[in-house]
CSV table of C-alpha atoms in Angstrom, one decimal:
chain,number,residue,atom,x,y,z
A,618,SER,CA,27.5,-16.5,14.4
A,619,GLY,CA,30.1,-14.8,14.5
A,620,GLN,CA,31.4,-16.6,11.0
A,621,PRO,CA,31.2,-14.5,8.0
A,622,ASP,CA,29.0,-16.5,5.5
A,623,ARG,CA,30.4,-17.5,1.6
A,624,TRP,CA,29.5,-13.9,0.8
A,625,GLY,CA,31.8,-11.6,3.4
A,626,GLY,CA,29.4,-11.4,6.4
A,627,ARG,CA,26.4,-9.8,3.5
A,628,PHE,CA,23.5,-12.4,3.7
A,629,GLU,CA,22.0,-11.1,6.9
A,630,GLY,CA,18.6,-10.5,6.4
A,631,LEU,CA,18.1,-11.9,2.9
A,632,LEU,CA,15.7,-14.7,3.8
A,633,LEU,CA,13.3,-12.1,5.6
A,634,LEU,CA,12.2,-10.8,2.3
A,635,PRO,CA,10.9,-13.8,1.2
A,636,LEU,CA,9.2,-15.1,4.4
A,637,VAL,CA,7.3,-11.9,4.1
A,638,GLY,CA,6.5,-12.8,0.4
A,639,VAL,CA,5.1,-15.8,1.5
A,640,ALA,CA,2.9,-14.8,4.5
A,641,VAL,CA,1.9,-11.5,2.1
A,642,TYR,CA,1.3,-13.6,-0.7
A,643,LEU,CA,-0.8,-16.2,1.9
A,644,VAL,CA,-3.2,-13.2,3.6
A,645,LEU,CA,-3.9,-11.8,0.5
A,646,LEU,CA,-4.7,-15.1,-0.3
A,647,ALA,CA,-7.2,-16.3,2.2
A,648,ALA,CA,-8.3,-12.2,3.0
A,649,PRO,CA,-11.3,-12.8,0.1
A,650,ARG,CA,-12.7,-16.1,1.8
A,651,ILE,CA,-12.4,-13.9,5.5
A,652,ASP,CA,-12.9,-10.5,5.1
A,653,PRO,CA,-16.6,-9.7,6.2
A,654,GLY,CA,-16.9,-7.8,3.3
A,655,ARG,CA,-16.5,-10.6,0.9
A,656,ALA,CA,-19.6,-10.4,-1.5
A,657,ASN,CA,-17.5,-7.4,-2.9
A,658,TYR,CA,-14.4,-9.2,-3.6
A,659,ALA,CA,-16.8,-10.2,-7.4
A,660,SER,CA,-16.5,-6.3,-7.8
A,661,PHE,CA,-13.4,-5.4,-7.8
A,662,ALA,CA,-11.5,-8.8,-8.5
A,663,GLY,CA,-9.2,-7.6,-11.1
A,664,ALA,CA,-8.0,-4.7,-8.9
A,665,TYR,CA,-7.3,-7.4,-6.0
A,666,GLY,CA,-5.5,-9.1,-8.7
A,667,THR,CA,-3.3,-6.7,-10.2
A,668,VAL,CA,-2.8,-5.4,-6.6
A,669,ARG,CA,-2.1,-8.5,-5.6
A,670,LEU,CA,0.6,-9.4,-9.2
A,671,VAL,CA,2.4,-5.5,-8.2
A,672,VAL,CA,2.5,-6.3,-4.1
A,673,LEU,CA,4.5,-9.4,-4.7
A,674,VAL,CA,6.3,-8.0,-8.7
A,675,ALA,CA,8.1,-4.9,-5.9
A,676,MET,CA,9.2,-7.4,-3.4
A,677,LEU,CA,10.4,-10.2,-5.9
A,678,ALA,CA,12.7,-6.7,-7.3
A,679,ILE,CA,13.9,-5.9,-4.4
A,680,GLN,CA,15.0,-9.4,-3.4
A,681,VAL,CA,16.8,-9.6,-6.4
A,682,MET,CA,18.1,-6.2,-5.8
A,683,MET,CA,19.5,-7.4,-2.4
A,684,VAL,CA,20.9,-10.4,-3.4
A,685,LEU,CA,22.7,-8.8,-6.4
A,686,ALA,CA,24.1,-6.3,-4.4
A,687,ALA,CA,25.1,-9.0,-0.8
A,688,ARG,CA,27.2,-10.8,-4.3
A,689,GLY,CA,29.1,-7.8,-4.6
A,690,ARG,CA,27.3,-6.5,-8.5
A,691,GLY,CA,27.1,-2.8,-7.2
A,692,VAL,CA,23.8,-2.7,-7.6
A,693,ASP,CA,22.9,1.0,-6.0
A,694,MET,CA,19.9,0.0,-3.2
A,695,GLY,CA,19.4,3.6,-3.3
A,696,ALA,CA,18.4,4.3,-6.1
A,697,TRP,CA,16.6,0.8,-7.2
A,698,VAL,CA,14.5,0.3,-3.6
A,699,PRO,CA,12.9,4.2,-3.9
A,700,LEU,CA,12.7,3.7,-7.5
A,701,ILE,CA,11.0,0.2,-7.3
A,702,VAL,CA,8.2,1.5,-4.4
A,703,GLY,CA,7.4,4.7,-6.5
A,704,GLY,CA,6.6,2.4,-9.4
A,705,LEU,CA,4.5,0.1,-6.9
A,706,PHE,CA,2.7,3.0,-5.3
A,707,THR,CA,1.8,4.6,-8.6
A,708,VAL,CA,0.0,1.6,-9.5
A,709,LEU,CA,-1.7,0.9,-6.5
A,710,GLY,CA,-3.0,4.4,-7.0
A,711,SER,CA,-4.3,4.4,-10.0
A,712,LEU,CA,-6.5,1.2,-9.1
A,713,PHE,CA,-8.4,2.7,-6.3
A,714,GLY,CA,-11.0,3.8,-7.8
A,715,GLN,CA,-11.8,0.5,-8.6
A,716,LEU,CA,-11.8,-0.6,-4.9
A,717,ARG,CA,-14.4,-1.8,-2.7
A,718,PRO,CA,-15.8,-1.8,0.2
A,719,ASN,CA,-13.0,-4.6,2.2
A,720,TRP,CA,-11.4,-4.9,5.4
A,721,PHE,CA,-8.2,-5.3,3.9
A,722,ILE,CA,-6.6,-3.3,1.0
A,723,GLY,CA,-7.6,0.1,0.8
A,724,ILE,CA,-8.2,3.1,3.1
A,725,ARG,CA,-9.8,2.1,6.3
A,726,THR,CA,-11.2,4.4,8.9
A,727,PRO,CA,-13.9,3.8,10.5
A,728,TRP,CA,-16.0,6.1,7.9
A,729,THR,CA,-14.8,4.7,4.9
A,730,LEU,CA,-16.2,1.0,5.9
A,731,SER,CA,-19.4,2.3,7.2
A,732,SER,CA,-21.0,5.3,4.1
A,733,LYS,CA,-20.1,4.1,0.5
A,734,GLN,CA,-20.0,7.4,-0.2
A,735,SER,CA,-17.1,8.4,2.5
A,736,TRP,CA,-15.7,4.7,0.6
A,737,ASP,CA,-15.4,6.2,-3.3
A,738,ARG,CA,-14.5,10.0,-2.3
A,739,THR,CA,-11.7,9.0,0.0
A,740,HIS,CA,-10.3,6.7,-2.8
A,741,ARG,CA,-10.4,8.8,-5.1
A,742,ALA,CA,-8.6,11.1,-3.6
A,743,GLY,CA,-5.9,9.0,-2.2
A,744,GLY,CA,-5.6,7.3,-5.5
A,745,TRP,CA,-3.8,10.7,-6.6
A,746,LEU,CA,-1.9,10.9,-3.4
A,747,PHE,CA,-0.7,7.6,-4.2
A,748,VAL,CA,0.0,8.7,-7.5
A,749,LEU,CA,2.0,11.8,-6.8
A,750,PHE,CA,3.8,9.6,-3.4
A,751,GLY,CA,4.8,7.4,-6.2
A,752,LEU,CA,6.0,9.8,-8.6
A,753,LEU,CA,8.1,11.6,-6.0
A,754,LEU,CA,9.8,8.5,-4.6
A,755,MET,CA,11.2,7.7,-8.5
A,756,SER,CA,12.4,11.6,-8.3
A,757,LEU,CA,13.8,10.6,-5.7
A,758,ALA,CA,15.6,7.6,-7.0
A,759,LEU,CA,16.7,9.6,-10.2
A,760,GLY,CA,18.1,13.0,-8.4
A,761,ARG,CA,18.4,12.1,-5.0
A,762,PRO,CA,18.4,15.8,-3.4
A,763,ALA,CA,18.5,15.7,0.3
A,764,TRP,CA,15.7,18.1,0.4
A,765,LEU,CA,13.2,15.1,-1.8
A,766,VAL,CA,13.6,13.1,1.4
A,767,ILE,CA,12.1,15.6,3.3
A,768,THR,CA,9.7,16.2,1.2
A,769,VAL,CA,8.3,12.6,0.4
A,770,PHE,CA,7.9,11.9,4.3
A,771,ALA,CA,6.3,15.7,4.5
A,772,VAL,CA,3.1,14.1,1.7
A,773,ILE,CA,3.6,11.1,3.5
A,774,ALA,CA,2.6,12.4,6.8
A,775,ALA,CA,-0.2,14.9,5.2
A,776,GLY,CA,-1.5,12.5,3.4
A,777,VAL,CA,-2.5,10.4,5.6
A,778,ILE,CA,-3.9,12.7,8.0
A,779,GLY,CA,-5.6,14.7,5.1
A,780,LEU,CA,-6.9,11.8,4.4
A,781,VAL,CA,-8.6,10.7,7.9
A,782,VAL,CA,-10.0,14.0,7.7
A,783,TYR,CA,-11.6,13.6,4.8
A,784,SER,CA,-12.9,10.8,5.4
A,785,TYR,CA,-15.0,11.8,8.2
A,786,VAL,CA,-16.2,15.4,6.3
A,787,VAL,CA,-17.3,13.0,3.7
A,788,TRP,CA,-19.1,10.2,6.4
A,789,ARG,CA,-20.3,12.9,8.0
A,790,ASP,CA,-22.8,14.6,5.2
A,791,ASP,CA,-23.3,11.2,3.6
A,792,PRO,CA,-27.6,10.7,4.6
A,793,GLU,CA,-26.9,6.8,4.4
A,794,LYS,CA,-24.0,6.4,7.1
A,795,THR,CA,-24.2,3.9,8.8
A,796,ALA,CA,-22.5,3.8,12.4
A,797,PRO,CA,-19.0,1.8,12.2
A,798,ALA,CA,-18.5,-1.4,13.6
A,799,GLY,CA,-19.3,-1.5,17.6
A,800,THR,CA,-20.8,2.1,18.0
A,801,LEU,CA,-23.6,3.7,18.9
A,802,PRO,CA,-26.1,4.2,15.5
A,803,ALA,CA,-25.1,7.5,14.0
A,804,GLY,CA,-26.5,10.5,15.0
A,805,PRO,CA,-28.3,13.8,13.2
């Protein structure tokens, strides 16, 4: 293990991403078959197919950049990874409004899973947030000012908290809500 590989010891971790990619592919392939909300997949099949494709393409692009960097090709991972991940988030955000309730992809809180209104409204808001986050990440790749890293993480934290609270507020005011699975019936 102490011996460097033929690329001068820079090979560690290059096999992990392809294995993760295969696992992600298999989970995304099996999800519609094992999801309790599997009947909804037909209504967003195009968006789901696009999600599967862009996630795998992003993972492949990062893997290619890692291999090129390990081979000494002068790839700036600090620029490419935020650019690729930012593009991924931008595309995912643009698809959020098309997703229908399911247990595998999207913003899954107890409230979005028990209220169609909460699911729809939270995903519309989350879509805008994901697009904003993606654009921030891509601008980080281009300019890389130190303050932008802090801004990106602040947007993520505020966005996650905001979406969770928003999904609850919409659920609370939805007259057609149901109780989240495994809880007592929804109260008045």
